[in-house]
Amino acid sequence: MDDSHVVIIDNKEILIEQEQNLLELVRKAQIDLPTFCYHSELSVYGACRLCMVDVEGMGLVPACSTPPLAGMKVHTNTEETRKMRRIIVELLLANHSQNCPTCQKSTTCQLQTLARRLGITTIRFKNQNRDVPLDCSSPSLVRDQNKCVLCGDCVRICSEVQSVGAIDFAYRGMHTVVTPSFGKDLDKVECVNCGQCARVCPTGALTPKSEVDEVWKALHDPDKTVIAEVAPAVRVAIGEMFGLEPGVTTTGQIVAALKAIGFDKVFDTSFTADLTVLEESTEFIGRIEKNEHIPQFTSCCPAWVKFVEQYYPEFVSHLSSCKSPQQMFGALAKDILTGSLKVKREDMVVVSIMPCTAKKFEAKRDEFTHDGTPDVDHVLTTQELGRMIEEAGLHFKELSPESFHLPFGFKTGAGVIFGNSGGVSEAVLRYVTERLTGERRENYEYKSVRGESGIRETLLNVKGKEFSLAVVSGLGNARTLLEKIKSGESRYDLVEVMACPGGCIGGAGQPISRDPAVKQKRTKGIFENDRMLELHKSQQNPYVIELYKDTLGEIGGHKAHELLHTGYKNRKRMVDGGMTLSGFNGESALEVNVCFGTSCFLRGSQKLFHDILGHIRMNNLDDMVTVSASFCYEKCDKGPTIRIGDTVIEGCTIEAAVEAIERQTGPFKREVTHHA
Amino acid sequence: METLRKFERVCEIVDQNGRNEARLIPILQAIQVEYRYLPEEILTFVATSLGISPARVFGVATFYSLFTLKPKGKHVIRICNGTACHVKQSMDLYDIICTRLNLVAGQDTDPDMLFTVETVNCLGACGLAPAMVINEEVYGQLTPERALALIDDIIRKETGNEPDHYGA
Ligand code: SF4
Ligand code: SF4
Ligand code: FES
């Protein structure tokens, strides 16, 4: 070995290759040095101090933030380092809720694992835990501050990877907490429910919100017909909870388990993914022909959709109007299955099994609720289904595989690859190329849209026409791409975005793992599923063809639109009121409200606001007008928006504002003069 | 019109600092001078105009004890509870002042927003124990009588009434 690149770790020679810090090198030496605040996907924080090692000549240093230098002699297991780790874990435990057996993270919690690994049987410090109430406001997540170890992993993934920044550290010293702004509930701020924070949280401080109890209740109710739909990514991951390798397909066992648990019918969300392909591709071809709303953005990922609604109102119309496969399934089930199974809408309970926490939020959106009941009643994450299987005492690995029910259980490979980043694009390409060329193609794999990087671009030539595609995962990457589109630096025809790095297989509802190789194995598993199926193109799915023939009519037609499409709108980032800035609170005062939301601000609402004030002052209207500011009118694509009395003016200019003020203060003016 | 003037001032402060995220602390300081605290909507506005998340602004605003997110009274009274002052019964002074201002337990600002009473850990005036600060002024070697007299003066000046009716 070349000595100039070698570090000695516990008497073994380890070669420095790309490792950025000693920690990576120690792990390469197959020593699992414990950490809380180190995450290979995130920046180095160096706060937990668990990774302390002894370097000869340097003493104790944190491995995560020490660069490896050739010739270093590192000891990971000295009396001092061992003592240190124990004290740290004991200190954390002293500050921690002691309800471990009832915690959702029990058995996957890092703190619990470490306490066991380090042989901690007593805690020498007095328990300091304050009983902070849980934040259960979010449809997707539960925050339990009593279990937080302040490692900051969640804060960093939310801002660095997702570019959302919904949560951050606040206060100082022993009062430090991780919280949404102003200590608000999570559902009142800009959180997009992606759950990535819960995926990286080492303890039970952030967890997906469980709907297991509600699902059991429905299963036990003899009046209810309970229907399951299973998302693609679940089948290559749930086995991990039962000792199987990541990526091993267990579709048959999942179906068997769901039937054994008591579901009346078990269907495959990949079926509606096939439908999505046909609808979304047709929409895409239509947009290309009319040259409207290009690039088209996929809309299968509800975290991404909320992200666009909040931050990029000008692109809301670029989102595909297709519902996500989960919601297409819900709509079909409640419209068509109720008829064929002869069940009343209110007696049918649709439960989807998803790798995702944002799907819980999506199912509760107003757009997907009809006659007071949601199209999808409950969303279980992969983890939650695993727990139900455990509770039911089923030996998952030993279950003999069963098959989905028909018709909505039949899918092609195109519907399954939705689970991978790039899958939607590839499935769309499999259809669009055949439709545009009118030819059947042997090859169905489009390797150019596959890969691991968070932004992938590809050019595709179909019948002499060039299409430019981008496949993005991670919302921070999406933001980078959107900014490039806005500035004109890049242009695309179709853009696929999944909020979770790697796509749905890396969803926050999947079994917990700290090993980065797990995602790759699941991705591989999904592609193997595709290869094992007989059909690979959505347009070949005989049950999809039949559904169009019997019920939906044309692709993109009227009935298809009614059931399979929807519309999205801008939304406020923060749920709150505005503030009154001036004037006279008399009841008859004219209210002028200027939007100071991000988009309007950037479009000049501040200048407009000044000009309006100038006008009011000059014309002595102070007593007749109340001026206030609000933080979003949800009309951001057309800002600056202001409301004058009951007229909302979009793209407002000072002239338009003055005109409206004059018009509406007219009667008051007269009244005032009259009294005088 | 007062709120309006203040808001215009906030816009000015943000612009003068080049809408630069790195200038967040001076921006917050200047805003606190205007409002005597940092109102939530204003912090949201600051986040918007600097292009950072409200959670980050909230984090910075709560990290430094010089910032406050609760509205404070016009006169801020800080009574020292450092070791030296504590031994000299400074907490008795605290109780007496709170009683005079009719503040109930857990309340630090009176409903008229004239006074805020706080304790601090050490004013660095241990030689003068027990000590307190009213606004920027330090008063040392206090007796209950002297402390009350200082408060009463302010009450008379502010309200024109006799202090024993304050807040009643
Ligand atoms: S769910 Fe996503 S957006 Fe919400 S706080 Fe967690 S990481 Fe941030
Ligand atoms: S909530 Fe979890 S990830 Fe976030 S700081 Fe606390 S322990 Fe770390
Ligand atoms: S992992 Fe190094 S300090 Fe936390």
CSV table of C-alpha atoms in Angstrom, one decimal, chain A residues 155 159 164-172 179-184 190 573-574 579-583 596-598 601 606 609-610 613 617 622 631, chain B residues 1-5 7-8 11-12 14-15 19 35 39-45 47-49 52-56 58-60 62-65 69:
chain,number,residue,atom,x,y,z
A,155,VAL,CA,-33.6,20.9,10.0
A,159,SER,CA,-33.6,23.3,4.2
A,164,VAL,CA,-38.3,24.4,2.3
A,165,GLY,CA,-37.0,25.3,5.8
A,166,ALA,CA,-40.3,24.7,7.6
A,167,ILE,CA,-38.5,23.8,10.8
A,168,ASP,CA,-35.5,25.2,12.5
A,169,PHE,CA,-33.7,25.6,15.8
A,170,ALA,CA,-35.1,28.3,18.1
A,171,TYR,CA,-34.2,29.6,21.5
A,172,ARG,CA,-30.9,28.8,23.2
A,179,THR,CA,-39.9,24.1,15.8
A,180,PRO,CA,-41.9,25.6,12.9
A,181,SER,CA,-41.7,29.4,12.9
A,182,PHE,CA,-43.2,31.2,15.9
A,183,GLY,CA,-43.8,27.8,17.6
A,184,LYS,CA,-46.8,27.3,15.3
A,190,GLU,CA,-45.0,25.8,4.7
A,573,ARG,CA,-47.3,29.6,2.8
A,574,MET,CA,-48.4,30.5,6.2
A,579,MET,CA,-52.0,43.3,9.8
A,580,THR,CA,-53.7,46.6,9.9
A,581,LEU,CA,-51.4,49.4,9.2
A,582,SER,CA,-53.3,52.6,9.2
A,583,GLY,CA,-56.3,54.5,9.8
A,596,PHE,CA,-47.0,41.4,0.6
A,597,GLY,CA,-46.6,37.7,-0.2
A,598,THR,CA,-43.3,36.7,-1.9
A,601,PHE,CA,-43.4,41.6,-3.1
A,606,GLN,CA,-43.9,47.7,-1.8
A,609,PHE,CA,-48.1,50.5,-1.3
A,610,HIS,CA,-46.0,53.6,-1.0
A,613,LEU,CA,-50.3,56.0,0.8
A,617,ARG,CA,-52.3,61.6,2.3
A,622,ASP,CA,-56.8,59.2,6.0
A,631,PHE,CA,-49.3,38.0,3.4
B,1,MET,CA,-51.2,56.1,11.3
B,2,GLU,CA,-48.6,55.0,13.9
B,3,THR,CA,-48.6,51.4,12.7
B,4,LEU,CA,-48.3,52.6,9.1
B,5,ARG,CA,-45.4,54.8,9.8
B,7,PHE,CA,-44.2,49.6,8.6
B,8,GLU,CA,-42.8,52.1,6.2
B,11,CYS,CA,-39.4,48.6,4.5
B,12,GLU,CA,-36.8,51.3,4.7
B,14,VAL,CA,-34.8,46.2,4.9
B,15,ASP,CA,-33.9,48.3,1.9
B,19,ARG,CA,-32.2,43.0,1.5
B,35,TYR,CA,-41.6,48.5,17.9
B,39,PRO,CA,-44.0,41.4,15.9
B,40,GLU,CA,-44.7,38.1,14.2
B,41,GLU,CA,-46.1,39.5,11.0
B,42,ILE,CA,-43.1,41.8,10.6
B,43,LEU,CA,-40.7,38.9,11.0
B,44,THR,CA,-42.7,37.0,8.3
B,45,PHE,CA,-42.3,40.1,6.1
B,47,ALA,CA,-38.3,36.6,5.8
B,48,THR,CA,-40.1,37.2,2.6
B,49,SER,CA,-38.1,40.2,1.7
B,52,ILE,CA,-35.3,33.1,3.7
B,53,SER,CA,-37.7,30.9,5.7
B,54,PRO,CA,-39.7,32.4,8.6
B,55,ALA,CA,-38.4,29.5,10.7
B,56,ARG,CA,-34.9,30.7,10.3
B,58,PHE,CA,-37.6,33.0,14.2
B,59,GLY,CA,-34.6,31.0,15.2
B,60,VAL,CA,-32.3,34.0,15.1
B,62,THR,CA,-35.2,33.7,19.7
B,63,PHE,CA,-31.5,32.9,20.0
B,64,TYR,CA,-30.4,36.3,21.2
B,65,SER,CA,-31.9,37.4,24.5
B,69,LEU,CA,-41.1,38.6,20.5
